[in-house]
């Protein structure tokens, strides 16, 4: 899959020059969210319409991709969810957990539970995962870029394009600063200060929350779109991709069928033209699912669901990975700020340490868990406090409505190496497919977790963190406390000698960085074209082999911009950067 790389870089520098020219006759026609004139409900769409590009999924990759393509082609962007701008409260930083737990009919969140018994969530909203996430913004390592075969100069320019709209320097109040100083104290060195770059040591990264706690999302990147050439439909759920009748050995994508909010079906077709394409950006669950629903996937599985086979593609749905997240919950003796991720420790044993404070931060995150957490915290703490004669701690102050006086320190492992698969449950595009991630199947993944947990324990016991450390709670009590929380649906093995290995396996959660299903080299080629099919690409997190950087969103948005520019180059000059 890495052949032709020599000529790749030769063409790349030439193309990069052309891109500069392209960008200079850019548009000043930018429109500001939430007043986009080109975003409409799908109910207003004609029964049949024609475009140069049809992008499926207005998520983290789909928005920057569609905005870029609209610079010189007619683009349709179809998003199954609604607008993130209708309820600005929902995307305030302090509403992170309530939005993630929202089960109302127009919720931006669709929850699912993997076959591993871990609670998880996916986006259903314009802006995709960037509307739900914890906001941390950080680039991939240069090694990751090289392995992906990307042009580094164009990658850097694409990151900057994203950062100019949505990335900010975080405020770094007391809790986050204490964890940063503790990471340095326990040897996660050097101190790299504030940077978007990925390197060993401790750093402050970017965030998509501005100083007032307002979230900026991939949907804001549509401000770059050319309003005259783009159309965005909301509540437009793509049912399947349609293909031209076979003429040669390869099938060619022709259009899509989508359903509006009232259940009415519409068709969008590609205009005549060799360069025109359909691009799937429906995310790590949505993209492999939609390929299968369209007849591109493992033939046996498709036949079992009565789906006519367009192309037997056994690797569609394979290579699904979710980086495990493990954490310790830490009740604090003093008030803490509400913070999501701002600091990261990038260790040499491939574990990333991050922290959040002041909210009930748990993956299921429903009221049920908030209440459980409150109950367990109160009972456990009361028991410990009763044991300590001199204790005078008001247990009630640890939980105050939805916020917790305390926080979590978590670790995510690089990669991961462990991988699983995705299968259809039904032919309904609204239903979650079945997903298995096989957490810790690889012993190396488990080693990374154990080393990460050891670092977290050192951080908690450090001098720098001491003001947030409750002296009545020994480390073992914190481990017990976490083991007792209903973090997932997996069996618990709580004994006097529970090992960190067992702790990792029993308390595994998601950090929502799941990826794979349409991986480069297996389902798409290095230009993200679906192997064996014309006029169809996949561009989103489903193409990754590993999660980029410490957290992926910067790279997902970058990839949308990057590929948008490469596709336009091919369109305008008849060659790509391959
Ligand atoms: C709770 C949470 C916290 C996270 N925290 C961070 C963090 O702090 N930092 C970070 O870097 N990353 C974080 N992430 C991960 C990051 O947000 C995701 O990796 C990224 O958003 C994935 O982008 P994507 O484009 O692949 O998919 P998505 O952004 O999910 O986009 C897919 C889009 O396709 C739409 N779609 C799906 N099927 C269809 C269909 N049939 N028809 C029409 N539309 C469809 C979906 O509604 C969605 O909008 C977090 C994610 C979550 C959920
Ligand atoms: C891209 O950015 C990285 C990180 O900021 C930098 O180290 C690298 O030199 C840049 N590469 C190019 C080709 O500009
Ligand atoms: C703690 O002590 C109080 C007062 O003695 C008692 O009412 C309470 O039940 C004890 N709680 C626990 C969990 O032991
Ligand atoms: C942790 O839980 C185990 C098993 O219930 C128990 O034996 C041990 O004493 C607990 N440790 C602390 C510090 O509470
Ligand atoms: C839409 C939403 O979830 N709003 C909530 C945001 O957080 C505040 C304060 O916790 C709640 O009162 C709102 O209901």
XYZ file of C-alpha atoms and ligand atoms in Angstrom:
687
model
C 0.000 0.000 0.000
C 3.014 2.315 0.255
C 4.262 1.900 -3.297
C 4.359 4.940 -5.580
C 5.329 7.067 -2.615
C 8.346 8.505 -4.455
C 6.319 10.058 -7.207
C 3.773 11.069 -4.586
C 6.016 13.642 -2.987
C 7.193 14.987 -6.365
C 3.669 15.732 -7.491
C 2.815 16.955 -4.033
C 5.122 19.963 -4.013
C 3.842 21.037 -7.419
C 0.276 20.574 -6.302
C 0.922 22.482 -3.104
C 1.994 25.433 -5.246
C -1.193 25.198 -7.280
C -3.193 25.112 -4.094
C -1.653 28.379 -3.044
C -2.906 29.885 -6.284
C -6.299 28.302 -5.756
C -6.588 29.707 -2.292
C -5.740 33.208 -3.398
C -8.742 33.681 -5.604
C -10.784 32.507 -2.623
C -14.120 33.915 -1.547
C -14.985 36.793 0.685
C -18.611 35.691 0.650
C -18.477 34.135 4.087
C -21.684 33.794 6.008
C -21.822 33.541 9.772
C -23.433 30.766 11.724
C -26.246 30.422 12.734
C -27.568 32.488 9.802
C -26.386 30.289 6.974
C -28.690 30.928 4.006
C -27.797 27.533 2.548
C -28.879 25.284 5.438
C -32.459 23.989 5.149
C -34.712 21.237 6.409
C -34.774 18.255 4.038
C -38.578 18.534 3.851
C -38.003 21.525 1.518
C -35.798 19.484 -0.852
C -37.053 18.662 -4.364
C -37.838 15.003 -5.121
C -34.783 14.825 -7.407
C -31.773 17.147 -7.580
C -28.306 17.164 -9.190
C -24.869 18.084 -7.829
C -21.143 17.718 -8.599
C -20.423 16.321 -5.133
C -22.732 14.688 -2.630
C -21.272 14.479 0.874
C -23.053 12.067 3.220
C -22.784 13.139 6.874
C -22.316 16.741 8.037
C -19.933 15.775 10.803
C -16.405 16.595 11.901
C -14.905 15.668 8.518
C -17.969 16.285 6.313
C -18.377 20.016 7.118
C -14.812 21.142 6.288
C -14.851 18.866 3.227
C -18.108 20.269 1.829
C -17.081 23.867 2.615
C -13.830 23.368 0.691
C -15.409 21.636 -2.315
C -17.948 24.480 -2.646
C -15.102 26.816 -3.621
C -15.363 25.523 -7.180
C -18.113 22.916 -7.497
C -21.787 22.418 -6.621
C -22.046 20.538 -3.353
C -24.841 18.839 -1.446
C -24.248 18.001 2.219
C -26.771 15.628 3.818
C -26.916 15.436 7.622
C -29.337 13.171 9.497
C -29.386 15.385 12.615
C -30.486 18.975 13.240
C -28.632 22.258 13.701
C -26.289 22.792 16.658
C -27.233 26.481 16.682
C -30.909 26.152 17.672
C -30.066 25.569 21.336
C -26.884 27.450 22.328
C -27.285 26.302 25.973
C -26.834 22.735 24.874
C -23.322 23.388 23.588
C -22.035 25.323 26.595
C -19.088 23.611 28.225
C -20.938 23.046 31.503
C -23.631 21.123 29.619
C -21.203 18.529 28.268
C -22.641 15.716 30.370
C -26.311 16.669 30.075
C -26.083 16.881 26.286
C -24.326 13.535 26.128
C -27.081 12.009 28.264
C -29.897 13.737 26.337
C -32.444 11.200 25.087
C -35.054 13.669 23.814
C -36.376 13.144 20.230
C -34.088 15.745 18.618
C -31.072 14.944 20.759
C -27.699 15.419 19.061
C -26.619 12.203 20.788
C -27.417 8.631 19.801
C -26.329 6.217 22.501
C -25.152 2.689 21.920
C -23.595 -0.121 23.914
C -20.860 -2.159 22.266
C -20.865 -5.953 22.458
C -18.039 -5.504 24.976
C -20.578 -4.116 27.450
C -19.273 -0.543 27.340
C -21.641 2.462 27.124
C -20.862 4.656 24.137
C -22.326 7.502 22.078
C -22.322 8.838 18.528
C -23.377 12.130 17.048
C -26.529 12.959 15.135
C -26.209 16.677 14.454
C -24.602 19.106 12.006
C -20.989 19.305 13.227
C -21.040 15.650 14.329
C -18.818 14.571 17.212
C -17.403 18.089 17.574
C -20.814 19.114 18.976
C -20.653 16.490 21.731
C -16.997 16.134 22.547
C -14.790 17.263 25.409
C -13.226 19.893 23.190
C -9.533 19.035 23.433
C -7.753 20.119 20.256
C -4.354 18.683 19.414
C -2.554 17.673 16.190
C -1.258 14.272 15.129
C 2.458 13.489 15.440
C 4.656 14.042 12.395
C 5.278 10.286 12.434
C 1.543 9.648 12.102
C 1.386 12.038 9.125
C 4.300 10.297 7.432
C 2.780 6.864 7.950
C -0.509 8.099 6.477
C 1.407 9.248 3.377
C 0.141 12.824 3.747
C 1.870 15.918 2.364
C 3.130 17.649 5.492
C 3.004 21.207 4.168
C -0.591 20.789 3.020
C -1.462 19.077 6.311
C -0.036 22.021 8.265
C -1.903 24.539 6.110
C -5.123 22.538 6.601
C -4.706 22.438 10.386
C -4.189 26.215 10.378
C -7.363 26.718 8.317
C -9.275 24.791 10.987
C -7.535 26.499 13.925
C -8.297 29.995 12.607
C -11.990 29.289 13.257
C -12.350 26.811 16.084
C -9.260 26.426 18.320
C -8.477 28.408 21.488
C -5.978 28.459 24.351
C -7.653 27.095 27.516
C -7.839 29.098 30.776
C -5.873 26.615 32.963
C -7.389 27.212 36.385
C -6.430 25.454 39.630
C -7.349 21.800 39.034
C -5.866 21.615 35.520
C -2.724 23.468 36.678
C -2.288 21.106 39.628
C -2.444 18.071 37.335
C 0.032 19.671 34.905
C 2.481 20.400 37.729
C 1.973 16.906 39.147
C 2.705 15.293 35.761
C 5.964 17.250 35.617
C 6.754 16.313 39.240
C 6.339 12.583 38.504
C 8.580 12.786 35.443
C 6.370 13.208 32.355
C 8.930 15.603 30.885
C 9.742 18.012 29.361
C 7.260 20.812 29.936
C 6.174 21.740 26.412
C 3.966 24.656 27.485
C 0.958 25.482 25.302
C 1.117 23.858 21.886
C -1.025 22.010 19.338
C 1.951 19.807 18.442
C 2.326 16.204 19.559
C 5.517 15.393 21.471
C 6.648 13.517 24.562
C 6.190 15.360 27.838
C 3.472 17.447 29.433
C 1.636 20.134 27.516
C -1.395 22.356 27.497
C -3.338 21.693 24.300
C -5.979 23.663 22.450
C -9.717 23.548 23.017
C -12.756 24.296 20.862
C -14.353 26.105 23.859
C -13.717 29.850 23.858
C -13.033 31.837 27.042
C -16.773 32.081 27.755
C -17.255 28.322 27.551
C -18.996 28.502 24.156
C -18.299 25.561 21.901
C -17.051 26.120 18.361
C -17.660 23.148 16.112
C -16.980 21.727 12.675
C -20.316 23.303 11.650
C -18.607 26.707 12.078
C -16.219 25.699 9.289
C -19.192 26.097 6.933
C -18.499 29.836 7.300
C -15.803 29.142 4.710
C -18.346 27.750 2.220
C -19.395 29.538 -0.941
C -23.131 30.088 -0.266
C -23.881 30.135 -4.001
C -22.535 26.617 -4.497
C -23.490 24.659 -1.411
C -26.758 23.254 -0.142
C -27.055 21.622 3.281
C -30.098 19.570 4.266
C -30.826 18.725 7.895
C -32.793 15.713 9.096
C -31.763 14.107 5.823
C -31.014 10.455 6.563
C -29.309 8.707 3.694
C -30.848 5.268 3.168
C -28.441 4.016 0.542
C -26.067 4.918 -2.248
C -27.248 3.984 -5.732
C -24.964 2.755 -8.504
C -25.014 2.807 -12.300
C -25.689 -0.536 -13.957
C -22.404 -2.383 -14.430
C -20.752 -1.585 -17.761
C -17.151 -2.620 -17.077
C -15.608 -4.503 -14.180
C -16.150 -1.536 -11.841
C -19.446 -0.187 -10.543
C -19.878 3.580 -10.435
C -21.744 5.516 -7.723
C -24.602 7.534 -9.158
C -26.544 9.114 -6.330
C -28.224 8.650 -2.977
C -31.690 8.080 -1.581
C -32.440 10.076 1.573
C -35.405 10.464 3.885
C -36.551 13.782 5.355
C -37.938 14.418 8.844
C -41.447 13.360 7.802
C -40.249 10.091 6.263
C -40.576 11.294 2.675
C -37.920 10.022 0.273
C -35.805 12.202 -2.017
C -33.112 11.368 -4.538
C -29.910 13.292 -5.242
C -27.865 12.363 -8.301
C -24.436 13.260 -9.588
C -24.422 15.565 -12.597
C -22.794 14.175 -15.704
C -19.040 14.647 -15.449
C -16.106 12.369 -14.917
C -14.851 14.114 -11.758
C -18.138 14.098 -9.881
C -18.310 11.938 -6.781
C -20.159 10.777 -3.717
C -18.202 11.087 -0.488
C -19.154 9.169 2.599
C -18.353 11.019 5.855
C -20.858 9.334 8.162
C -18.323 8.427 10.867
C -16.835 5.174 12.126
C -20.235 3.581 12.682
C -22.210 5.280 9.923
C -19.815 4.869 6.985
C -19.312 1.081 7.091
C -23.014 0.669 7.917
C -24.103 2.716 4.912
C -21.673 0.938 2.574
C -23.213 -2.355 3.648
C -26.776 -1.051 3.297
C -25.806 -0.033 -0.255
C -24.533 -3.505 -1.142
C -20.820 -2.936 -0.574
C -19.554 -5.279 2.137
C -19.107 -8.930 3.072
C -21.379 -10.762 0.602
C -22.622 -13.420 3.077
C -23.699 -10.823 5.568
C -25.429 -8.705 2.922
C -27.331 -11.722 1.558
C -28.399 -12.681 5.080
C -30.135 -9.285 5.268
C -31.559 -9.555 1.759
C -29.337 -6.745 0.418
C -28.378 -7.143 -3.280
C -24.571 -7.373 -3.520
C -22.955 -4.577 -5.544
C -19.395 -5.536 -4.536
C -18.175 -8.273 -2.214
C -15.957 -6.305 0.177
C -15.062 -8.511 3.161
C -13.046 -5.804 4.953
C -15.945 -3.350 5.303
C -16.695 -3.224 9.042
C -13.360 -4.787 10.015
C -10.662 -3.092 12.090
C -13.050 -1.359 14.509
C -11.045 -0.058 17.453
C -11.890 2.027 20.488
C -9.086 3.355 22.653
C -9.929 2.216 26.167
C -10.237 4.923 28.826
C -9.620 4.145 32.492
C -9.818 6.657 35.282
C -9.816 7.301 38.990
C -12.584 9.432 40.474
C -11.192 11.840 43.033
C -13.460 13.656 45.510
C -11.822 16.932 46.483
C -11.681 18.533 49.939
C -12.103 21.926 48.294
C -14.172 23.384 45.446
C -12.907 22.832 41.904
C -13.472 24.625 38.600
C -15.642 23.037 35.915
C -13.112 21.961 33.320
C -12.879 19.506 30.453
C -9.572 18.395 28.931
C -6.851 21.083 28.821
C -3.633 19.292 29.807
C -2.120 16.061 28.538
C 0.835 13.978 29.657
C 2.304 12.122 26.666
C 4.336 9.288 28.197
C 7.057 7.200 26.558
C 5.092 4.039 27.311
C 2.264 5.191 25.010
C -0.323 6.162 27.548
C -1.884 9.640 27.543
C -2.932 11.202 30.855
C -5.760 13.774 30.849
C -8.156 15.224 33.397
C -11.572 16.830 33.865
C -13.169 18.366 36.952
C -16.391 19.609 38.443
C -18.906 17.470 36.617
C -20.222 13.944 36.733
C -17.934 12.605 34.100
C -18.927 9.082 33.314
C -19.651 7.374 30.016
C -23.276 6.516 30.540
C -23.791 9.939 32.044
C -27.502 9.601 32.527
C -29.267 10.988 35.565
C -29.250 7.424 36.808
C -25.481 7.414 36.961
C -25.347 10.870 38.477
C -27.581 9.612 41.238
C -25.633 6.380 41.632
C -22.402 8.306 41.766
C -23.832 10.608 44.393
C -25.055 7.677 46.436
C -21.839 5.684 46.234
C -19.717 8.724 46.930
C -21.798 9.610 49.964
C -21.874 6.066 51.338
C -18.225 5.286 50.706
C -17.053 8.609 51.973
C -19.299 8.474 54.992
C -17.865 5.084 55.859
C -14.274 6.326 55.638
C -15.009 9.536 57.401
C -16.743 7.700 60.205
C -13.561 5.689 60.657
C -11.436 8.774 61.111
C -12.027 10.245 64.523
C -10.869 13.730 63.637
C -12.815 13.948 60.398
C -15.199 16.771 59.920
C -16.236 16.574 56.303
C -19.650 17.370 54.974
C -20.399 14.553 52.554
C -23.287 16.481 51.023
C -20.914 18.991 49.460
C -19.359 16.398 47.155
C -22.404 16.348 44.953
C -24.282 19.475 44.061
C -26.950 18.793 41.453
C -25.077 17.691 38.371
C -21.645 18.796 39.463
C -19.148 16.990 41.599
C -16.628 18.558 43.952
C -13.732 16.634 42.510
C -12.732 15.255 39.184
C -11.225 12.424 37.288
C -7.744 11.725 36.040
C -7.891 9.400 33.076
C -5.578 7.621 30.746
C -6.082 6.681 27.113
C -3.708 4.307 25.420
C -2.165 4.926 22.027
C -3.428 2.894 19.073
C -4.949 0.634 20.254
C -3.614 -2.631 18.866
C -6.776 -4.576 19.766
C -9.447 -4.452 17.081
C -12.901 -5.826 16.408
C -15.687 -5.599 13.872
C -19.065 -4.132 12.986
C -22.132 -5.933 11.663
C -25.586 -4.886 10.561
C -28.413 -5.630 12.974
C -31.068 -4.735 10.428
C -31.511 -2.839 7.162
C -32.726 0.255 9.040
C -30.116 3.047 8.712
C -31.428 4.618 11.955
C -30.627 1.554 14.019
C -27.153 1.207 15.540
C -25.100 -1.564 13.987
C -23.575 -4.126 16.329
C -19.978 -3.224 17.249
C -17.286 -5.224 19.043
C -14.019 -3.520 20.028
C -12.242 -6.327 21.938
C -10.665 -4.020 24.523
C -7.326 -5.326 25.887
C -7.263 -8.352 23.627
C -3.647 -7.361 22.985
C -1.399 -7.752 26.069
C 0.512 -4.643 24.965
C -2.681 -2.576 25.288
C -3.126 -3.866 28.834
C 0.486 -3.031 29.713
C -0.014 0.530 28.483
C -3.113 0.837 30.655
C -1.404 -0.476 33.793
C 1.534 1.902 33.302
C -0.914 4.740 32.761
C -2.804 3.898 35.976
C 0.495 3.810 37.891
C 1.271 7.304 36.638
C -2.196 8.509 37.666
C -1.659 7.133 41.181
C 1.697 8.952 41.390
C 0.028 12.150 40.196
C -2.646 11.869 42.898
C -0.009 11.317 45.564
C 2.266 14.127 44.374
C 3.016 17.333 46.250
C 1.631 19.440 43.409
C -1.777 17.735 43.620
C -1.992 17.590 47.429
C -4.523 20.386 47.887
C -7.089 18.354 45.927
C -6.280 15.145 47.777
C -8.590 14.030 50.564
C -6.316 12.774 53.308
C -8.969 10.352 54.606
C -9.008 8.432 51.346
C -6.006 6.180 50.694
C -5.237 5.245 47.067
C -6.880 1.873 47.625
C -10.061 3.636 48.679
C -10.058 5.646 45.446
C -9.603 2.423 43.495
C -12.483 0.814 45.407
C -14.631 3.872 44.845
C -14.075 3.693 41.072
C -14.575 -0.082 41.026
C -17.969 0.428 42.674
C -19.269 2.902 40.105
C -21.623 1.613 37.383
C -19.214 2.622 34.610
C -20.072 -0.205 32.235
C -21.988 -3.474 32.045
C -18.981 -5.715 32.595
C -18.424 -8.056 35.554
C -16.403 -6.678 38.504
C -13.760 -8.524 40.473
C -13.406 -6.521 43.660
C -11.112 -8.237 46.142
C -8.569 -7.105 48.694
C -5.920 -7.684 46.031
C -7.547 -6.461 42.823
C -4.654 -5.949 40.399
C -4.318 -2.946 38.124
C -4.660 -5.379 35.191
C -8.058 -6.449 36.528
C -8.938 -2.827 37.317
C -8.249 -1.865 33.669
C -10.363 -4.728 32.310
C -13.256 -4.267 34.749
C -13.597 -0.480 34.668
C -12.890 0.147 30.981
C -14.820 3.038 29.487
C -14.686 4.716 26.113
C -12.999 8.025 25.376
C -15.189 8.026 22.223
C -12.226 7.928 19.835
C -13.489 4.780 18.085
C -12.396 4.472 14.472
C -11.968 1.973 11.626
C -14.459 0.057 9.509
C -13.342 1.570 6.169
C -9.587 1.538 6.694
C -7.022 2.804 4.215
C -5.465 -0.158 2.383
C -8.385 -2.443 3.225
C -11.541 -0.658 2.089
C -10.211 2.581 0.556
C -6.927 3.333 -1.213
C -4.469 6.050 -0.188
C -6.662 8.613 -1.945
C -9.644 7.423 0.111
C -11.408 5.944 -2.951
C -13.430 2.817 -2.255
C -11.437 -0.047 -3.794
C -13.093 -1.473 -6.891
C -15.760 1.248 -7.170
C -15.743 4.493 -9.154
C -16.900 7.921 -7.964
C -17.072 6.912 -4.292
C -14.730 7.859 -1.430
C -14.833 7.627 2.345
C -13.316 10.537 4.300
C -13.690 10.459 8.092
C -12.499 8.587 11.193
C -13.585 5.235 9.750
C -10.465 5.240 7.543
C -7.977 5.358 10.455
C -5.842 2.439 11.653
C -4.991 4.272 14.885
C -6.380 7.279 16.690
C -4.279 10.318 15.654
C -2.497 12.491 18.242
C -3.720 12.207 21.812
C -7.262 13.118 20.673
C -8.498 12.878 17.093
C -10.817 15.772 16.225
C -8.143 18.206 14.980
C -6.949 15.591 12.509
C -10.470 14.597 11.436
C -11.291 18.242 10.609
C -7.874 18.670 8.972
C -8.505 15.594 6.802
C -11.800 17.051 5.535
C -10.030 20.244 4.473
C -6.964 18.431 3.136
C -8.897 15.978 0.967
C -11.260 18.720 -0.207
C -8.281 20.579 -1.632
C -6.808 17.481 -3.222
C -10.115 16.558 -4.842
C -10.494 20.088 -6.262
C -6.993 19.883 -7.703
C -7.855 16.675 -9.493
C -11.020 18.285 -10.779
C -9.372 21.446 -12.050
C -6.108 20.066 -13.377
C -6.991 16.478 -14.156
C -4.437 14.891 -11.881
C -4.089 14.253 -8.228
C -1.217 14.227 -5.807
C -0.607 10.516 -6.112
C -18.382 12.483 24.004
C -17.211 12.621 23.094
C -16.051 13.220 23.568
C -14.943 13.359 22.741
N -13.881 14.103 23.163
C -12.941 14.482 22.260
C -11.970 15.470 22.586
O -11.972 16.067 23.664
N -11.033 15.769 21.649
C -11.000 15.155 20.432
O -10.097 15.445 19.652
N -11.919 14.237 20.098
C -12.907 13.909 20.964
N -13.883 13.039 20.594
C -13.770 12.329 19.305
C -14.136 13.151 18.068
O -15.182 14.049 18.358
C -14.509 12.157 16.955
O -13.394 11.331 16.695
C -14.890 12.867 15.651
O -15.926 13.782 15.901
C -15.309 11.863 14.586
O -15.568 12.546 13.390
P -16.192 11.845 12.112
O -16.267 12.909 11.058
O -15.449 10.603 11.808
O -17.655 11.402 12.547
P -18.858 12.321 13.086
O -18.370 13.633 13.554
O -19.645 11.494 14.004
O -19.704 12.608 11.757
C -20.571 11.693 11.161
C -21.839 12.440 10.776
O -22.584 11.646 9.857
C -23.954 11.725 10.179
N -24.591 10.521 9.638
C -24.381 9.235 10.024
N -25.151 8.410 9.285
C -25.845 9.198 8.420
C -26.810 8.926 7.394
N -27.217 7.674 7.129
N -27.322 9.968 6.687
C -26.931 11.235 6.952
N -26.021 11.539 7.916
C -25.494 10.529 8.628
C -23.970 11.822 11.700
O -25.170 12.361 12.175
C -22.760 12.707 11.969
O -23.081 14.079 12.007
C -14.986 12.846 21.414
C -16.147 12.248 20.927
C -17.268 12.144 21.747
C -18.520 11.515 21.191
C 4.476 21.183 10.016
O 4.226 21.535 11.364
C 5.066 20.840 12.286
C 4.559 21.131 13.669
O 4.254 22.478 13.882
C 6.496 21.266 12.059
O 7.342 20.589 12.969
C 6.888 20.890 10.651
O 8.183 21.363 10.362
C 5.912 21.499 9.635
N 6.218 20.937 8.339
C 6.189 21.639 7.222
C 6.572 20.913 5.973
O 5.853 22.807 7.189
C -21.562 7.281 59.889
O -21.824 7.701 61.239
C -23.126 8.252 61.404
C -23.211 8.810 62.825
O -22.531 7.982 63.724
C -24.155 7.148 61.146
O -25.466 7.674 61.294
C -23.990 6.657 59.723
O -24.860 5.577 59.439
C -22.568 6.206 59.451
N -22.447 5.961 58.022
C -21.805 4.887 57.543
C -21.860 4.709 56.044
O -21.193 4.110 58.213
C -11.291 -2.274 49.032
O -12.239 -3.289 48.805
C -11.788 -4.579 49.204
C -12.818 -5.603 48.775
O -14.102 -5.239 49.172
C -11.563 -4.569 50.718
O -11.064 -5.823 51.132
C -10.560 -3.486 51.086
O -10.435 -3.366 52.461
C -11.010 -2.154 50.533
N -9.986 -1.163 50.788
C -10.239 0.008 51.320
C -9.098 0.920 51.616
O -11.368 0.352 51.580
C -30.031 22.278 27.327
C -29.421 21.926 28.634
O -28.957 20.810 28.841
N -29.387 22.888 29.537
C -28.833 22.709 30.846
C -27.475 23.337 30.911
O -26.981 23.342 32.251
C -27.773 24.084 33.113
C -27.029 24.210 34.423
O -26.580 22.968 34.878
C -29.118 23.401 33.234
O -29.958 24.131 34.100
C -29.764 23.337 31.854
O -30.950 22.591 31.899
